[in-house]
Short mmCIF file of C-alpha atoms and ligand atoms in Angstrom, two decimals:
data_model
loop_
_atom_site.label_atom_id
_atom_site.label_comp_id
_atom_site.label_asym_id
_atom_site.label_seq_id
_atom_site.Cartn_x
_atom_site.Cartn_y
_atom_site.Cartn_z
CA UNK A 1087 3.40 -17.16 43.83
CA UNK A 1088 2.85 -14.00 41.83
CA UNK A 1089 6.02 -12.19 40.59
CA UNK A 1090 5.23 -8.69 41.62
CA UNK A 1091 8.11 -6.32 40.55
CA UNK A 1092 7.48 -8.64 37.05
CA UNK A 1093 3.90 -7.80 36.53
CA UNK A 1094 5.09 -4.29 37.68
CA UNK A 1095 7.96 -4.30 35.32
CA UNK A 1096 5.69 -5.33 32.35
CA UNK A 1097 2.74 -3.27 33.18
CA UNK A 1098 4.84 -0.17 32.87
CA UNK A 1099 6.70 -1.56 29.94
CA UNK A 1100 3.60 -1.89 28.09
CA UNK A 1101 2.26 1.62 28.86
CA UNK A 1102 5.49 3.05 27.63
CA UNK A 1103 5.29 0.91 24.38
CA UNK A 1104 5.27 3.03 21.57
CA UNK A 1105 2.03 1.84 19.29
CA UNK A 1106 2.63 0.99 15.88
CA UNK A 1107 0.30 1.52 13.26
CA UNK A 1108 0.71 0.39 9.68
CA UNK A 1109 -1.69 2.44 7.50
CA UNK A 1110 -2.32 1.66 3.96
CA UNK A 1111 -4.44 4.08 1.60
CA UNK A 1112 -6.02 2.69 -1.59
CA UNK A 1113 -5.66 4.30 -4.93
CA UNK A 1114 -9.32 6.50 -4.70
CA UNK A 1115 -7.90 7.56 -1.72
CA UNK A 1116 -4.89 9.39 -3.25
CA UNK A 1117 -6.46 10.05 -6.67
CA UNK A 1118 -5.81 13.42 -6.55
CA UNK A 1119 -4.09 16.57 -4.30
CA UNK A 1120 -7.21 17.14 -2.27
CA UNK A 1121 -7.50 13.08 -1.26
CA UNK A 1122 -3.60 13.51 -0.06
CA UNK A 1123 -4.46 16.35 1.79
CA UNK A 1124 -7.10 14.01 3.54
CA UNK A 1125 -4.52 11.19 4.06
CA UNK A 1126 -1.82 13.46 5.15
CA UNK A 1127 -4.13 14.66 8.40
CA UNK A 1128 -5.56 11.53 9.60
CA UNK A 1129 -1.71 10.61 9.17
CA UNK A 1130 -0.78 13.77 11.46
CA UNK A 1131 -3.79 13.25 13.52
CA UNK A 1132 -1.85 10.33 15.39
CA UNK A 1133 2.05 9.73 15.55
CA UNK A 1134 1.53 6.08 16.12
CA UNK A 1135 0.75 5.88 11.99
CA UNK A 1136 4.45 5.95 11.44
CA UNK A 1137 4.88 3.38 7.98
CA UNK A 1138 3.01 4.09 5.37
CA UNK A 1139 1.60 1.92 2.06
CA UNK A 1140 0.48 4.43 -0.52
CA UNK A 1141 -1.27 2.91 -3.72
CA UNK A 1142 -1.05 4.15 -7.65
CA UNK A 1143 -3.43 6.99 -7.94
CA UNK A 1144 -6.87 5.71 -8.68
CA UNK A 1145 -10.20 6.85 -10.09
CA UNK A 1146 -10.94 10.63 -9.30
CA UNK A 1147 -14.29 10.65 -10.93
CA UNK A 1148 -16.54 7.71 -12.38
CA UNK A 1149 -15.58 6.72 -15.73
CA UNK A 1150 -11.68 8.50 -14.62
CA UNK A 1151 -8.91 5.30 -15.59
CA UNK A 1152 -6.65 4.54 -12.51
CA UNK A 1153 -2.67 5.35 -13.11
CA UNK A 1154 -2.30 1.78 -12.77
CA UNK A 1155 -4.55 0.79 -15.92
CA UNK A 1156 -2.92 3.87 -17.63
CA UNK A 1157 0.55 1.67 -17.30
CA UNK A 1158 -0.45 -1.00 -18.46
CA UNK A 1159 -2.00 0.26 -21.68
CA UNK A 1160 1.28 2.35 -22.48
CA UNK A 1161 3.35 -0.53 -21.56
CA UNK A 1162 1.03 -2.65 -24.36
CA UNK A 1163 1.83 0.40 -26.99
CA UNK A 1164 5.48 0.01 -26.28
CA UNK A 1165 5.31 -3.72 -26.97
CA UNK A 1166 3.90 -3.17 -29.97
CA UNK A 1167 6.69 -0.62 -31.15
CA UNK A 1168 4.07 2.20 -31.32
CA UNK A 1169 4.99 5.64 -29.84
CA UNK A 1170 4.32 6.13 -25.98
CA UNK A 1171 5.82 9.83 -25.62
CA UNK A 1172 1.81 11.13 -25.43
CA UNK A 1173 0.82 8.52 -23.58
CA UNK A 1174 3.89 9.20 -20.85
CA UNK A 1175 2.74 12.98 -20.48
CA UNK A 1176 -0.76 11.75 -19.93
CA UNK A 1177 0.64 9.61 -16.48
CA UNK A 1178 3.04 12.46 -15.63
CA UNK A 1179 0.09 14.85 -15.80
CA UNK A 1180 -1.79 12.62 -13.30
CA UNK A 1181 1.34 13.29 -10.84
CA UNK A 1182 1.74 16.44 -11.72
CA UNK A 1183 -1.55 17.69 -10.73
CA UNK A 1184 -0.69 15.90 -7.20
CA UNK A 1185 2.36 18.07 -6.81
CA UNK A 1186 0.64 21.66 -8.00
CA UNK A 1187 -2.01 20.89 -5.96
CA UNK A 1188 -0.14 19.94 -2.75
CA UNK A 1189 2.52 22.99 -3.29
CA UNK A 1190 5.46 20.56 -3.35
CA UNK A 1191 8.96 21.19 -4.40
CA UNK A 1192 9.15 17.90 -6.00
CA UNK A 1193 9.89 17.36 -9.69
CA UNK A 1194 9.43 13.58 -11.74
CA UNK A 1195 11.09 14.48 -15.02
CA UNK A 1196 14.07 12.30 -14.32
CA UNK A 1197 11.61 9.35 -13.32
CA UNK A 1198 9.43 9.89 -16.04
CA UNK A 1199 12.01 10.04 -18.88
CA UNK A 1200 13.80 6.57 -17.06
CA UNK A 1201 10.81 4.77 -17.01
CA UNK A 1202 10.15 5.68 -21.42
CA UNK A 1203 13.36 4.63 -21.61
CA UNK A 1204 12.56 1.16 -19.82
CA UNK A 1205 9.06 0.91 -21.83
CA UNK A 1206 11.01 0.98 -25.13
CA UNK A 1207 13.62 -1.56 -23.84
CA UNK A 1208 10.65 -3.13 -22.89
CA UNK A 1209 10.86 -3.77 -19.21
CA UNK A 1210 8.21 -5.91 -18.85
CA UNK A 1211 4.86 -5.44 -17.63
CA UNK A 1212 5.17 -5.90 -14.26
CA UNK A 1213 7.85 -3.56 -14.02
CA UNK A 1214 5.26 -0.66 -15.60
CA UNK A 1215 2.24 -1.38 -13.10
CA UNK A 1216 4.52 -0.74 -10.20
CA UNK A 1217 5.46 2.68 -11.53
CA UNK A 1218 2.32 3.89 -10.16
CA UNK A 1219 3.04 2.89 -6.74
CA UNK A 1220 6.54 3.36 -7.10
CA UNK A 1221 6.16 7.52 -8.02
CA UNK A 1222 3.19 7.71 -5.89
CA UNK A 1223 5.72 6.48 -2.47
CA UNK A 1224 7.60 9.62 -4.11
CA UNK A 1225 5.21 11.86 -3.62
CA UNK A 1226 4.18 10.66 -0.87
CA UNK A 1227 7.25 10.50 1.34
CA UNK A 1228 8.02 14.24 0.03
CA UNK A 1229 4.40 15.53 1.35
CA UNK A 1230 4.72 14.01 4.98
CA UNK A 1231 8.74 14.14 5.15
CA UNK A 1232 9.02 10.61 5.49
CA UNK A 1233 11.73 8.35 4.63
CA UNK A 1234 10.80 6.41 1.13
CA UNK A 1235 11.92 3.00 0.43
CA UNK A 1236 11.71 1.07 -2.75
CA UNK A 1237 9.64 -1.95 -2.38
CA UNK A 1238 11.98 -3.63 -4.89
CA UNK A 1239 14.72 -3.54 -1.85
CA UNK A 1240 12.27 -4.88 0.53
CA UNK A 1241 10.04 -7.11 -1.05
CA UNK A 1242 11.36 -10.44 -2.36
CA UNK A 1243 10.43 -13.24 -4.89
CA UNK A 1244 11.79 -16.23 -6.04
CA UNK A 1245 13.09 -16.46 -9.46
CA UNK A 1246 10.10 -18.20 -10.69
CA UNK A 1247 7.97 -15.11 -9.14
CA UNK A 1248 6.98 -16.54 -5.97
CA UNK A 1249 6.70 -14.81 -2.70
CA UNK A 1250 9.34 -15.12 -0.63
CA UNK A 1251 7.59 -14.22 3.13
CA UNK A 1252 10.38 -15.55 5.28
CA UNK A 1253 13.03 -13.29 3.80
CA UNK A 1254 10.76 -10.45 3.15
CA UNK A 1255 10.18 -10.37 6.68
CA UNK A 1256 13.95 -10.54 7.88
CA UNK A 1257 14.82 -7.49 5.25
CA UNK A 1258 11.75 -5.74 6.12
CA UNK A 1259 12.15 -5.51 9.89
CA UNK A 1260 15.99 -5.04 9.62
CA UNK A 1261 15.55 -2.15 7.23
CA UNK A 1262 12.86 -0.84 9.21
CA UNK A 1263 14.25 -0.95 13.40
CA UNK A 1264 15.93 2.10 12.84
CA UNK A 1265 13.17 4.19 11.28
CA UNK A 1266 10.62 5.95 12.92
CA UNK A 1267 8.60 6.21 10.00
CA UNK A 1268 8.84 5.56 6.50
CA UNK A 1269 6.53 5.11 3.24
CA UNK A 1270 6.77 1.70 1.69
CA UNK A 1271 4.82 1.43 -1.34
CA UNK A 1272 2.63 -0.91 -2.30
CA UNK A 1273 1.94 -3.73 -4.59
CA UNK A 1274 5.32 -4.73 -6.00
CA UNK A 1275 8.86 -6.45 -4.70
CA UNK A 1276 11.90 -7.84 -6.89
CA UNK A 1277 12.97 -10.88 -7.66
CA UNK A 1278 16.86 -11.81 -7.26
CA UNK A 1279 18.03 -10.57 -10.76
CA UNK A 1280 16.66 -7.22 -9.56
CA UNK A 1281 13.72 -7.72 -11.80
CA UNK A 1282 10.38 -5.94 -10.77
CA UNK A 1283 7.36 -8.52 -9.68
CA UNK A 1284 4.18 -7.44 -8.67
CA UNK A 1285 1.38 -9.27 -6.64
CA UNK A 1286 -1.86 -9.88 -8.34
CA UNK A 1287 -4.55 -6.72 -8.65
CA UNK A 1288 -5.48 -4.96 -5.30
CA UNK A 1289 -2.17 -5.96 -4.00
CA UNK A 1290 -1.35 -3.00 -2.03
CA UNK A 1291 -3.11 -4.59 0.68
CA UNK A 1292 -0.77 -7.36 0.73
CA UNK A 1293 2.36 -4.87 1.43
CA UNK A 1294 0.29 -3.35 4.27
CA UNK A 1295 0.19 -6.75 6.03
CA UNK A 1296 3.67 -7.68 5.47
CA UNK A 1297 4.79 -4.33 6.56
CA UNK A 1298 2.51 -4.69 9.14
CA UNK A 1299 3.94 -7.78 10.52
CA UNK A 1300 7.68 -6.93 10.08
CA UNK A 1301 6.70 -4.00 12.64
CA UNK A 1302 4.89 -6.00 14.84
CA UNK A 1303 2.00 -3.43 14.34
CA UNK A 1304 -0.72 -2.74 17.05
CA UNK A 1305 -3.17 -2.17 14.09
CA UNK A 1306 -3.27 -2.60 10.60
CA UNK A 1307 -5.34 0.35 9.28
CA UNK A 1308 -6.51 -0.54 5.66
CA UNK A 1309 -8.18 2.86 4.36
CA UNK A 1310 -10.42 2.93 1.67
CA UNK A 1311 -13.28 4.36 0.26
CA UNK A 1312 -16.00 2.29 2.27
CA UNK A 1313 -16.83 2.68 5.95
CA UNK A 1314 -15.95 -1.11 7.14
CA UNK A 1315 -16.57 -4.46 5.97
CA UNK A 1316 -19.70 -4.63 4.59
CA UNK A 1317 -22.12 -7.73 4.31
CA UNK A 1318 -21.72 -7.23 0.73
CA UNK A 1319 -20.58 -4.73 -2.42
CA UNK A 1320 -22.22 -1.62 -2.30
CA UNK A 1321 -21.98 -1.36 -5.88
CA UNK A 1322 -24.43 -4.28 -6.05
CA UNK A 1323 -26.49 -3.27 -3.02
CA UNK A 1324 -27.32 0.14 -1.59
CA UNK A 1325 -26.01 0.53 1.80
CA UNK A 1326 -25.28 -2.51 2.84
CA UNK A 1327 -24.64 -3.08 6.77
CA UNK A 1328 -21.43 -2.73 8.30
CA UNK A 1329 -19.62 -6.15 9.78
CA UNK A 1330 -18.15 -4.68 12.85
CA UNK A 1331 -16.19 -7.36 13.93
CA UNK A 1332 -15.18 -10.54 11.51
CA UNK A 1333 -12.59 -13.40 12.10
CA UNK A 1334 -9.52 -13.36 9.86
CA UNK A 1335 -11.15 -17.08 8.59
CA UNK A 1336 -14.69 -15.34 7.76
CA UNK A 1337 -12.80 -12.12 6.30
CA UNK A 1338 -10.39 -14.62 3.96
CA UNK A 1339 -13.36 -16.40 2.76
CA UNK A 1340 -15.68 -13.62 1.76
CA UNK A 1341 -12.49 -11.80 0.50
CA UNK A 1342 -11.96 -15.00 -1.84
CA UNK A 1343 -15.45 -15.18 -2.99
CA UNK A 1344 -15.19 -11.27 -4.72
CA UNK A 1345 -15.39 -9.38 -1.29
CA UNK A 1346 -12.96 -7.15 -3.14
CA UNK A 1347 -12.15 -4.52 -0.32
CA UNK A 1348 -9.40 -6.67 1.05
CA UNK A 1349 -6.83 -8.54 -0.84
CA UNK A 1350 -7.43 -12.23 -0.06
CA UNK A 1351 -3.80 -12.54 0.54
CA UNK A 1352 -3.28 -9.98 3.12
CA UNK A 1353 -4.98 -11.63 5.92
CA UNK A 1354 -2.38 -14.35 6.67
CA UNK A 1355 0.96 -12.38 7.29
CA UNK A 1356 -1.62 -10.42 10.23
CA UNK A 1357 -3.08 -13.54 11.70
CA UNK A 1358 -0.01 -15.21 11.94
CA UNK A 1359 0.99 -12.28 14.10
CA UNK A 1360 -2.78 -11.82 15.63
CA UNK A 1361 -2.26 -8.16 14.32
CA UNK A 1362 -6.20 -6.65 14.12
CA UNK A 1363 -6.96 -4.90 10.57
CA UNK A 1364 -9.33 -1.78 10.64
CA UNK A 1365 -11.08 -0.89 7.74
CA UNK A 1366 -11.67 2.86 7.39
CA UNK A 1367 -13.18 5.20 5.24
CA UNK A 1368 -10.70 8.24 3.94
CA UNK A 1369 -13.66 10.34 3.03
CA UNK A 1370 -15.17 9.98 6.23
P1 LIG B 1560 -8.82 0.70 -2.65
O1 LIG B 1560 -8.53 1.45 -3.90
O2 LIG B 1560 -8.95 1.58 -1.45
O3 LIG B 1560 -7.90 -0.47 -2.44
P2 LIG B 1560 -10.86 -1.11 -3.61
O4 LIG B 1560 -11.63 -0.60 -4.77
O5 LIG B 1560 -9.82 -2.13 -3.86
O6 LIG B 1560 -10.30 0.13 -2.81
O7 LIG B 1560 -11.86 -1.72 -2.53
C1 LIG B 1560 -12.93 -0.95 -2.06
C2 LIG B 1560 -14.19 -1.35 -2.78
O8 LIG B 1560 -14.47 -2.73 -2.51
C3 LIG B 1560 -15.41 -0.63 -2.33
O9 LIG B 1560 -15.57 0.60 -2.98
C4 LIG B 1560 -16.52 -1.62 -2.67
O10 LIG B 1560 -17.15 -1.28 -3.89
C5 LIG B 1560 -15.81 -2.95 -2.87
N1 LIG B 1560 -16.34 -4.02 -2.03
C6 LIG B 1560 -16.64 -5.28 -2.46
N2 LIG B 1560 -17.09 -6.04 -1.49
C7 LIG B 1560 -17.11 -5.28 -0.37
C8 LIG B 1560 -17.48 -5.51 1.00
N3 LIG B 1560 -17.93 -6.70 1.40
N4 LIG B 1560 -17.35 -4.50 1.87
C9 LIG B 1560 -16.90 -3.30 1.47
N5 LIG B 1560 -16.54 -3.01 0.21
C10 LIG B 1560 -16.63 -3.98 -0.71
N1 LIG B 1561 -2.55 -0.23 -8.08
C1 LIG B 1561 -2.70 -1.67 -8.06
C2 LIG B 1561 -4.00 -2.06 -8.74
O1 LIG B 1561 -4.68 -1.21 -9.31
C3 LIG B 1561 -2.60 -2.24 -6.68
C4 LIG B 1561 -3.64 -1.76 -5.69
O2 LIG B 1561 -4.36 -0.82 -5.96
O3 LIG B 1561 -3.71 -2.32 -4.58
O4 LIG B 1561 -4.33 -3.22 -8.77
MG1 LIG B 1562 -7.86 -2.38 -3.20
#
């Protein structure tokens, strides 16, 4: 015998649902004011894109170097004892240029001088790539009026650097019930001591996923600077075809072989959940 009042009851509860989208932009698509101003209305456009993953500014023009690169090499310079101060002005300027251009009453000078101070003390190198996603959540959450959280509360490792995904997801989802949106950003966690860790290169993707799951998101929105999964680079080949739809086994495997769009490592956290990924163009 069918349960009516039930069906009824579960029918209406799922109409009422709110959606949950977890939307995570890649670094070309915040590489400067006028990209943010892109993200921040298709974030507008739709209130169910309430957490969001922002990577480190990346390449505004060809031959441009991507915040995250820029970290790196300064944290190398501190290593070797040389002087950074230039090369810290240079990253700040990147921000900088964010904040003019978006009109925001947001200043990094604290930030900035923290992290030289950290470089010298030498922080390690983990600890400087996730500065780029770490300031870039700043500006960010400041430009949509969104609560920020530091991955490094959220995202756990082991001592020996390994991914803790259990505990991730109970801190995740328990800092995250409460808030109707917030900007997580991407690529890096902490381990116990408090240290920084980051995932391996293109990791941002992998904090949209685990976000993503801790939300029990409709959709995972990954938005880049292609139009979809495509049958194959389109640096390689000109205009390749879209793949409209792909299984999460097919996307892991072509991700694995060098299908760079997606992080190889962010498919399992959404197929555990059966949580679809979308892959979207920012310019577009
Ligand atoms: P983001 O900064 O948004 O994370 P990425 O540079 O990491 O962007 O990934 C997007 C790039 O992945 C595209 O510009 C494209 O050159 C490359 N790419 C490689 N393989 C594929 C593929 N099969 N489909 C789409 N893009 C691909
Ligand atoms: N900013 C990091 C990188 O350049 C992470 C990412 O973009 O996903 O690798
Ligand atoms: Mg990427």
């Amino acid at each position: 015998m069918i349960n009516y009042s039930a069906l009824l009851d579960y029918v209406m509860w799922r109409n009422t649902k709110k959606m949950i989208k977890v939307v995570k932009f890649g670094g070309s698509s915040l590489a400067s004011a006028a990209q943010f101003k892109k993200v921040g209305a298709i974030i507008r456009k739709e209130e169910t894109r309430r957490y969001v993953v922002p990577s480190a500014p990346g390449k505004r023009f060809d031959g441009d170097i991507k915040v995250t690169d820029m970290l790196y090499e300064c944290y190398r310079a501190a290593e070797k004892g040389e002087k950074i101060a230039g090369k810290i002005k240079k990253i700040q300027a990147r921000y900088q240029e964010i904040i003019d251009g978006l009109g925001l009453d947001l200043k990094l000078d604290e930030q900035f001088a923290e992290i030289e101070k950290n470089f010298i003390a030498q922080a390690g190198s983990d600890y400087a790539a996730s500065r780029g996603e770490f300031l870039n959540g700043i500006v960010m959450a400041n430009y949509l009026g969104y609560t920020y959280i530091d991955s490094a509360e959220v995202i756990c490792f082991d001592e020996n650097g390994n991914f803790l995904a259990d505990k991730t997801d109970e801190v995740l989802s328990e800092r995250l019930k409460d808030l109707d949106n917030a900007v997580v950003p991407g690529f890096y966690g902490a381990k116990p001591d408090g240290s920084v860790k980051t995932f391996s290169r293109g990791g941002s993707d992998i904090t949209g996923s685990i976000v993503a799951k801790a939300v029990h998101a409709d959709i995972y929105e990954n938005w880049t600077d292609v139009s979809g999964f495509l049958v194959t680079d389109p640096r390689i080949v000109k205009d390749p075809e879209v793949i409209s739809t792909i299984t999460y086994r097919e996307l892991r495997e072509l991700s694995y072989m060098g299908a760079t769009v997606l992080h190889e490592d962010s498919i399992f956290p959404l197929r555990q959940e059966g949580i679809p990924i979308h892959v979207l163009n920012t310019n577009a």
